[in-house]
């Protein structure tokens, strides 16, 4: 019991990821979002029963909560994310009725990365789940409102490789436009 609240204790304490020091939860989220991709193996340094040890862990896609919009049937964008929920919006100090698509991960070297779109970089606990937040929120593409992952996918499905689109995003609560040129679909 800590300050009158029952808290789970014990378990591993992560002290580093691939040799990068971890002092808080955000360090893990930031490293994973900026420096890794699904399928990659990372080395976690953990304290277990007072002894430091290294564990190799293969990264898998997030099991739930995140929708994916890496590519449409035509143009490739190079990002992953999810529909902005009221809880996520509040965790990012946005109005709870703000709608859009929260960018969680940007593929290095992909169109979204080249355009300067930003992935989530800090952690928040939303509905009991650790969720990376703080990335750009896509609210429109070429003037078409984006309120969900489905909207984003629908717009992307009407595009062609190498097409330039204007993304209206929220970054740190400020609205701005970013030009994004789609790439070739990864399977082509």
Coordinates of N, CA and C in Angstrom, one line a residue:
X1 N 0.9 -1.2 0.0 CA 0.0 0.0 0.0 C 0.9 1.2 0.0
X2 N 0.7 2.1 -1.0 CA 1.5 3.3 -1.1 C 0.5 4.5 -1.1
X3 N 0.7 5.4 -0.1 CA -0.2 6.5 0.1 C -1.7 6.1 0.1
X4 N -2.0 5.0 0.8 CA -3.3 4.5 0.9 C -3.9 3.8 -0.3
X5 N -3.1 3.6 -1.4 CA -3.6 2.9 -2.6 C -2.8 1.6 -2.7
X6 N -3.6 0.6 -3.1 CA -3.0 -0.7 -3.4 C -2.2 -0.6 -4.7
X7 N -1.0 -0.9 -4.8 CA -0.2 -0.9 -6.0 C 0.6 -2.2 -6.2
X8 N 0.6 -2.7 -7.4 CA 1.4 -3.9 -7.7 C 2.9 -3.6 -7.6
X9 N 3.6 -4.4 -7.0 CA 5.1 -4.2 -7.0 C 5.8 -5.5 -7.4
X10 N 7.1 -5.4 -7.5 CA 7.9 -6.5 -8.0 C 8.0 -6.5 -9.5
X11 N 8.5 -7.5 -10.2 CA 8.7 -7.5 -11.6 C 10.0 -6.9 -12.0
X12 N 10.3 -7.0 -13.3 CA 11.6 -6.4 -13.8 C 11.5 -4.9 -13.9
X13 N 12.7 -4.3 -13.7 CA 12.8 -2.9 -13.9 C 13.8 -2.7 -15.1
X14 N 13.2 -2.0 -16.1 CA 14.0 -1.8 -17.3 C 15.0 -0.6 -17.0
X15 N 16.3 -0.8 -17.2 CA 17.3 0.2 -17.0 C 17.9 0.7 -18.3
X16 N 17.8 -0.1 -19.4 CA 18.3 0.4 -20.7 C 17.6 -0.4 -21.8
X17 N 17.6 0.2 -23.0 CA 17.1 -0.4 -24.2 C 18.3 -0.2 -25.2
X18 N 18.8 -1.3 -25.7 CA 19.9 -1.3 -26.7 C 21.0 -0.4 -26.1
X19 N 21.3 -0.4 -24.9 CA 22.4 0.4 -24.3 C 22.0 1.8 -23.9
X20 N 20.8 2.3 -24.4 CA 20.3 3.6 -24.1 C 19.7 3.6 -22.7
X21 N 20.2 4.5 -21.8 CA 19.7 4.5 -20.4 C 18.2 4.8 -20.3
X22 N 17.5 4.2 -19.4 CA 16.1 4.4 -19.2 C 15.9 4.9 -17.8
X23 N 15.4 6.1 -17.6 CA 15.1 6.6 -16.3 C 13.6 6.8 -16.0
X24 N 12.8 6.8 -17.1 CA 11.4 6.9 -16.9 C 10.7 6.2 -18.1
X25 N 9.4 6.0 -18.0 CA 8.6 5.3 -19.0 C 8.8 6.0 -20.4
X26 N 8.8 7.3 -20.4 CA 8.9 8.0 -21.7 C 10.2 7.7 -22.5
X27 N 11.3 7.3 -21.8 CA 12.5 7.0 -22.4 C 12.3 5.7 -23.3
X28 N 11.6 4.7 -22.8 CA 11.3 3.5 -23.5 C 10.4 3.8 -24.8
X29 N 9.3 4.6 -24.6 CA 8.4 4.9 -25.7 C 9.2 5.7 -26.7
X30 N 10.0 6.7 -26.3 CA 10.7 7.5 -27.3 C 11.7 6.7 -28.1
X31 N 12.4 5.8 -27.4 CA 13.4 5.0 -28.2 C 12.7 4.1 -29.1
X32 N 11.6 3.4 -28.7 CA 10.9 2.5 -29.6 C 10.3 3.2 -30.8
X33 N 9.7 4.4 -30.5 CA 9.1 5.1 -31.6 C 10.1 5.7 -32.6
X34 N 11.2 6.1 -32.2 CA 12.2 6.8 -33.0 C 13.2 5.9 -33.7
X35 N 13.5 4.8 -33.0 CA 14.7 4.0 -33.4 C 14.5 2.6 -33.7
X36 N 13.2 2.1 -33.7 CA 13.0 0.7 -34.0 C 11.8 0.5 -34.9
X37 N 11.7 -0.7 -35.3 CA 10.5 -1.1 -36.2 C 10.1 -2.5 -35.8
X38 N 8.9 -2.9 -36.2 CA 8.3 -4.2 -36.0 C 9.2 -5.2 -36.6
X39 N 9.5 -6.3 -35.8 CA 10.4 -7.4 -36.3 C 11.8 -7.3 -35.9
X40 N 12.2 -6.1 -35.4 CA 13.6 -5.8 -35.0 C 13.7 -6.5 -33.6
X41 N 14.9 -6.9 -33.3 CA 15.2 -7.4 -31.9 C 16.0 -6.3 -31.2
X42 N 15.5 -6.0 -30.0 CA 16.2 -5.1 -29.1 C 16.7 -5.8 -27.8
X43 N 17.7 -5.2 -27.2 CA 18.2 -5.8 -25.9 C 17.7 -4.9 -24.8
X44 N 16.9 -5.5 -23.9 CA 16.5 -4.8 -22.7 C 17.5 -5.2 -21.6
X45 N 18.0 -4.2 -20.9 CA 18.7 -4.4 -19.7 C 17.8 -4.2 -18.5
X46 N 17.6 -5.3 -17.7 CA 16.6 -5.2 -16.6 C 17.3 -5.6 -15.3
X47 N 16.7 -5.1 -14.2 CA 17.0 -5.5 -12.9 C 16.0 -6.5 -12.5
X48 N 16.4 -7.7 -12.2 CA 15.5 -8.8 -11.7 C 16.1 -9.4 -10.5
X49 N 15.3 -9.3 -9.4 CA 15.8 -9.8 -8.1 C 17.1 -9.2 -7.7
X50 N 17.3 -7.9 -8.0 CA 18.5 -7.2 -7.6 C 19.7 -7.4 -8.5
X51 N 19.6 -8.2 -9.6 CA 20.7 -8.5 -10.5 C 20.4 -8.0 -11.9
X52 N 21.4 -7.4 -12.5 CA 21.2 -6.9 -13.8 C 21.4 -8.0 -14.9
X53 N 20.5 -8.1 -15.8 CA 20.6 -9.0 -16.9 C 20.1 -8.5 -18.2
X54 N 20.5 -9.0 -19.3 CA 20.1 -8.6 -20.6 C 19.1 -9.6 -21.2
X55 N 18.1 -9.1 -21.8 CA 17.1 -9.9 -22.5 C 16.9 -9.4 -23.9
X56 N 17.0 -10.3 -24.9 CA 16.7 -10.0 -26.3 C 15.3 -10.2 -26.5
X57 N 14.6 -9.1 -27.1 CA 13.2 -9.2 -27.3 C 12.9 -8.8 -28.8
X58 N 12.1 -9.6 -29.5 CA 11.7 -9.3 -30.8 C 10.4 -8.5 -30.8
X59 N 10.5 -7.3 -31.4 CA 9.3 -6.4 -31.4 C 8.2 -6.9 -32.3
X60 N 7.0 -6.9 -31.8 CA 5.8 -7.3 -32.5 C 4.9 -6.1 -32.6
X61 N 3.9 -6.1 -33.5 CA 2.9 -5.0 -33.6 C 2.2 -4.9 -32.3
X62 N 1.7 -3.7 -31.9 CA 1.0 -3.5 -30.7 C -0.3 -4.4 -30.8
X63 N -0.6 -5.1 -29.7 CA -1.8 -6.0 -29.8 C -3.1 -5.4 -30.0
X64 N -3.4 -4.2 -29.4 CA -4.7 -3.6 -29.5 C -4.7 -2.2 -29.3
X65 N -5.7 -1.5 -29.8 CA -5.7 0.0 -29.6 C -5.2 0.8 -30.8
X66 N -4.2 0.2 -31.5 CA -3.7 0.9 -32.6 C -4.2 0.4 -33.9
X67 N -4.7 1.3 -34.7 CA -5.1 1.0 -36.1 C -3.8 1.2 -36.9
X68 N -3.7 0.6 -38.1 CA -2.5 0.8 -38.9 C -2.9 1.5 -40.2
X69 N -2.2 2.4 -40.7 CA -2.4 3.0 -42.0 C -1.0 3.3 -42.7
X70 N -0.3 2.1 -42.9 CA 1.0 2.2 -43.5 C 0.9 2.5 -45.0
X71 N -0.1 1.9 -45.6 CA -0.2 2.0 -47.1 C -1.7 1.8 -47.5
X72 N -2.0 2.5 -48.6 CA -3.3 2.2 -49.2 C -3.1 1.2 -50.3
X73 N -4.1 1.0 -51.1 CA -3.9 0.0 -52.2 C -3.1 0.7 -53.3
X74 N -2.8 1.9 -53.2 CA -2.0 2.6 -54.3 C -0.8 3.3 -53.7
X75 N -0.9 4.4 -53.0 CA 0.2 5.2 -52.5 C 0.6 4.8 -51.1
X76 N 1.9 4.8 -50.9 CA 2.5 4.5 -49.6 C 2.8 5.7 -48.8
X77 N 2.4 5.7 -47.5 CA 2.6 6.9 -46.7 C 3.7 6.7 -45.7
X78 N 3.7 5.5 -45.1 CA 4.8 5.3 -44.1 C 4.6 5.7 -42.7
X79 N 3.5 5.4 -42.2 CA 3.2 5.7 -40.8 C 2.2 4.8 -40.2
X80 N 2.1 4.8 -38.9 CA 1.1 4.0 -38.1 C 0.5 4.9 -37.1
X81 N -0.7 4.6 -36.7 CA -1.3 5.4 -35.7 C -2.7 4.9 -35.4
X82 N -3.5 5.7 -34.8 CA -4.9 5.3 -34.4 C -5.8 6.5 -34.4
X83 N -7.1 6.2 -34.4 CA -8.1 7.3 -34.3 C -7.9 8.0 -32.9
X84 N -7.9 9.3 -32.9 CA -7.8 10.1 -31.7 C -9.1 9.9 -30.9
X85 N -9.0 9.4 -29.7 CA -10.2 9.2 -28.8 C -10.2 10.4 -27.9
X86 N -11.3 10.6 -27.2 CA -11.4 11.7 -26.2 C -10.3 11.6 -25.1
X87 N -10.1 10.3 -24.7 CA -9.1 10.1 -23.7 C -7.6 10.5 -24.2
X88 N -7.3 10.1 -25.4 CA -6.0 10.4 -26.0 C -5.9 11.9 -26.2
X89 N -7.0 12.6 -26.6 CA -7.0 14.0 -26.8 C -6.7 14.7 -25.5
X90 N -7.3 14.3 -24.4 CA -7.1 14.9 -23.1 C -5.6 14.7 -22.7
X91 N -5.1 13.5 -22.9 CA -3.7 13.2 -22.5 C -2.7 14.1 -23.3
X92 N -3.2 14.6 -24.4 CA -2.3 15.5 -25.2 C -2.7 17.0 -25.0
X93 N -3.5 17.3 -24.0 CA -3.9 18.6 -23.7 C -4.7 19.2 -24.8
X94 N -5.5 18.4 -25.5 CA -6.4 18.9 -26.6 C -7.8 18.8 -26.1
X95 N -8.7 19.5 -26.7 CA -10.1 19.4 -26.4 C -10.6 17.9 -26.5
X96 N -11.4 17.4 -25.6 CA -11.9 16.0 -25.6 C -12.7 15.7 -26.9
X97 N -13.2 16.8 -27.6 CA -14.0 16.5 -28.8 C -13.1 16.7 -30.1
X98 N -11.8 16.9 -29.9 CA -10.9 16.9 -31.0 C -10.9 15.6 -31.8
X99 N -11.0 15.6 -33.1 CA -11.0 14.4 -33.9 C -9.8 14.4 -34.8
X100 N -9.4 13.2 -35.2 CA -8.3 13.1 -36.1 C -7.6 11.7 -36.0
X101 N -6.4 11.6 -36.6 CA -5.6 10.4 -36.6 C -4.3 10.7 -36.0
X102 N -4.0 10.1 -34.8 CA -2.8 10.3 -34.1 C -1.7 9.5 -34.7
X103 N -0.6 10.1 -35.1 CA 0.6 9.4 -35.6 C 1.4 8.8 -34.4
X104 N 1.5 7.5 -34.4 CA 2.3 6.8 -33.4 C 3.7 6.5 -33.8
X105 N 3.8 6.1 -35.1 CA 5.1 5.7 -35.6 C 5.3 6.2 -37.0
X106 N 6.5 6.6 -37.4 CA 6.8 7.1 -38.7 C 7.9 6.2 -39.2
X107 N 7.7 5.6 -40.4 CA 8.8 4.7 -41.0 C 9.9 5.5 -41.5
X108 N 11.1 5.2 -41.0 CA 12.3 6.0 -41.3 C 12.5 5.9 -42.8
X109 N 12.7 7.1 -43.4 CA 13.0 7.2 -44.8 C 11.7 7.2 -45.7
X110 N 10.6 7.0 -45.1 CA 9.3 6.9 -45.9 C 8.8 8.3 -46.1
X111 N 7.7 8.4 -46.9 CA 7.2 9.7 -47.3 C 6.8 10.6 -46.1
X112 N 6.2 10.0 -45.1 CA 5.8 10.8 -43.9 C 7.0 11.4 -43.2
X113 N 8.1 10.6 -43.1 CA 9.3 11.0 -42.5 C 10.0 12.1 -43.3
X114 N 10.0 11.9 -44.6 CA 10.6 12.9 -45.5 C 9.9 14.2 -45.4
X115 N 8.6 14.2 -45.2 CA 7.8 15.4 -45.1 C 7.9 16.1 -43.7
X116 N 8.5 15.4 -42.8 CA 8.7 15.9 -41.4 C 7.6 15.7 -40.5
X117 N 6.7 14.7 -40.8 CA 5.6 14.4 -39.8 C 6.2 13.7 -38.6
X118 N 5.7 14.0 -37.4 CA 6.3 13.5 -36.2 C 5.5 12.4 -35.5
X119 N 6.2 11.4 -35.1 CA 5.6 10.3 -34.3 C 5.4 10.7 -32.9
X120 N 4.6 9.9 -32.2 CA 4.4 10.1 -30.7 C 5.7 9.8 -30.0
X121 N 6.0 10.5 -29.0 CA 7.3 10.4 -28.3 C 7.3 10.3 -26.8
X122 N 6.1 10.5 -26.2 CA 6.0 10.4 -24.8 C 4.9 9.5 -24.4
X123 N 5.0 8.9 -23.2 CA 4.0 7.9 -22.8 C 2.9 8.5 -21.9
X124 N 1.8 7.9 -22.0 CA 0.6 8.3 -21.2 C -0.1 7.0 -20.9
X125 N -0.8 6.9 -19.8 CA -1.6 5.8 -19.5 C -3.0 6.2 -19.8
X126 N -3.6 5.5 -20.8 CA -5.0 5.8 -21.2 C -5.8 4.5 -21.1
X127 N -6.9 4.6 -20.3 CA -7.7 3.4 -20.0 C -6.9 2.2 -19.5
X128 N -5.9 2.5 -18.7 CA -5.0 1.5 -18.1 C -4.0 0.9 -19.0
X129 N -3.9 1.4 -20.3 CA -2.9 0.9 -21.2 C -1.8 2.0 -21.4
X130 N -0.5 1.6 -21.5 CA 0.5 2.6 -21.9 C 0.4 2.9 -23.4
X131 N 0.2 4.2 -23.7 CA 0.0 4.6 -25.1 C 1.0 5.7 -25.4
X132 N 1.7 5.6 -26.5 CA 2.6 6.8 -26.9 C 1.7 7.9 -27.4
X133 N 1.9 9.1 -26.9 CA 1.2 10.3 -27.4 C 2.2 11.4 -27.7
X134 N 1.6 12.5 -28.2 CA 2.5 13.7 -28.5 C 2.8 13.8 -29.9
X135 N 2.5 12.9 -30.8 CA 2.8 13.0 -32.2 C 1.8 13.9 -32.9
X136 N 2.1 14.1 -34.2 CA 1.2 15.0 -35.0 C -0.2 14.3 -35.1
X137 N -1.2 15.1 -35.1 CA -2.6 14.6 -35.4 C -3.1 15.1 -36.7
X138 N -3.4 14.1 -37.6 CA -3.8 14.5 -39.0 C -5.3 14.8 -38.9
X139 N -5.7 16.1 -39.2 CA -7.1 16.5 -39.1 C -7.7 16.7 -40.5
X140 N -6.9 16.8 -41.6 CA -7.5 16.9 -42.9 C -6.4 16.6 -43.9
X141 N -6.8 16.1 -45.1 CA -5.9 15.9 -46.2 C -6.6 16.5 -47.5
X142 N -5.9 17.5 -48.1 CA -6.4 18.2 -49.2 C -7.8 18.7 -48.9
X143 N -8.0 19.2 -47.7 CA -9.3 19.8 -47.3 C -10.3 18.8 -46.9
X144 N -10.1 17.5 -47.1 CA -11.0 16.5 -46.6 C -10.8 16.2 -45.1
X145 N -11.8 16.4 -44.3 CA -11.7 16.2 -42.9 C -11.3 14.7 -42.6
X146 N -10.4 14.5 -41.7 CA -10.0 13.2 -41.2 C -10.4 13.1 -39.7
X147 N -11.4 12.2 -39.4 CA -11.8 12.1 -38.1 C -11.4 10.7 -37.5
X148 N -10.9 9.8 -38.3 CA -10.7 8.4 -37.9 C -9.7 7.8 -38.9
X149 N -9.2 6.6 -38.5 CA -8.4 5.8 -39.3 C -9.1 5.5 -40.6
X150 N -10.4 5.2 -40.5 CA -11.2 4.8 -41.7 C -11.2 6.0 -42.7
X151 N -11.3 7.2 -42.2 CA -11.2 8.4 -43.1 C -9.9 8.5 -43.8
X152 N -8.8 8.3 -43.1 CA -7.5 8.3 -43.6 C -7.3 7.3 -44.7
X153 N -7.7 6.1 -44.4 CA -7.6 5.0 -45.4 C -8.4 5.3 -46.7
X154 N -9.6 5.8 -46.5 CA -10.5 6.1 -47.6 C -9.8 7.2 -48.5
X155 N -9.2 8.2 -47.9 CA -8.6 9.2 -48.7 C -7.4 8.6 -49.5
X156 N -6.6 7.8 -48.7 CA -5.4 7.2 -49.3 C -5.7 6.3 -50.5
X157 N -6.9 5.6 -50.4 CA -7.3 4.6 -51.4 C -7.7 5.3 -52.7
X158 N -7.8 6.7 -52.7 CA -8.1 7.4 -53.9 C -6.9 8.1 -54.4
X159 N -5.7 7.7 -54.0 CA -4.5 8.4 -54.4 C -3.6 7.5 -55.3
X160 N -2.6 8.2 -55.8 CA -1.6 7.5 -56.7 C -0.2 7.6 -56.1
X161 N 0.7 6.7 -56.4 CA 2.0 6.9 -56.0 C 2.6 8.2 -56.5
X162 N 3.4 8.9 -55.7 CA 4.1 10.1 -56.1 C 3.1 11.3 -56.1
X163 N 1.9 11.1 -55.7 CA 1.0 12.2 -55.6 C 1.3 13.1 -54.4
X164 N 1.2 14.4 -54.6 CA 1.5 15.3 -53.5 C 0.2 15.7 -52.8
X165 N 0.1 15.6 -51.5 CA -1.1 15.9 -50.7 C -0.7 16.9 -49.7
X166 N -1.7 17.7 -49.3 CA -1.5 18.7 -48.2 C -2.2 18.1 -47.0
X167 N -1.4 17.8 -46.0 CA -1.9 17.3 -44.7 C -2.1 18.5 -43.8
X168 N -3.2 18.6 -43.2 CA -3.5 19.6 -42.1 C -3.3 18.8 -40.8
X169 N -2.4 19.3 -40.0 CA -2.1 18.6 -38.8 C -2.1 19.5 -37.6
X170 N -2.3 18.9 -36.4 CA -2.1 19.6 -35.1 C -0.8 19.1 -34.6
X171 N 0.1 20.1 -34.3 CA 1.4 19.8 -33.6 C 1.5 20.7 -32.4
X172 N 1.6 20.1 -31.3 CA 1.6 20.8 -30.0 C 0.4 21.8 -29.9
X173 N -0.7 21.3 -30.4 CA -2.0 22.1 -30.3 C -2.1 23.2 -31.4
X174 N -1.1 23.4 -32.2 CA -1.1 24.4 -33.3 C -1.4 23.7 -34.6
X175 N -2.3 24.3 -35.4 CA -2.6 23.7 -36.7 C -1.6 24.2 -37.8
X176 N -1.2 23.3 -38.6 CA -0.3 23.7 -39.7 C -0.5 22.8 -40.9
X177 N -0.1 23.2 -42.1 CA -0.1 22.4 -43.3 C 1.2 21.8 -43.6
X178 N 1.3 20.6 -44.1 CA 2.5 19.9 -44.4 C 2.3 19.2 -45.8
X179 N 3.2 19.4 -46.7 CA 3.1 18.8 -48.0 C 3.7 17.4 -47.9
X180 N 3.0 16.3 -48.4 CA 3.5 15.0 -48.3 C 3.4 14.4 -49.8
X181 N 4.5 13.8 -50.3 CA 4.5 13.2 -51.5 C 4.5 11.7 -51.3
X182 N 3.5 11.0 -51.7 CA 3.3 9.5 -51.5 C 4.4 8.8 -52.2
X183 N 4.8 7.6 -51.7 CA 5.7 6.7 -52.3 C 5.0 5.6 -53.0
X184 N 5.8 4.7 -53.6 CA 5.3 3.5 -54.2 C 4.8 2.6 -53.1
X185 N 3.8 1.8 -53.4 CA 3.3 0.8 -52.4 C 4.5 -0.2 -52.2
X186 N 4.7 -0.6 -50.9 CA 5.9 -1.4 -50.6 C 5.9 -2.7 -51.3
X187 N 4.7 -3.3 -51.7 CA 4.7 -4.6 -52.3 C 5.0 -4.5 -53.8
X188 N 5.1 -3.2 -54.4 CA 5.4 -3.0 -55.8 C 6.9 -3.0 -56.1

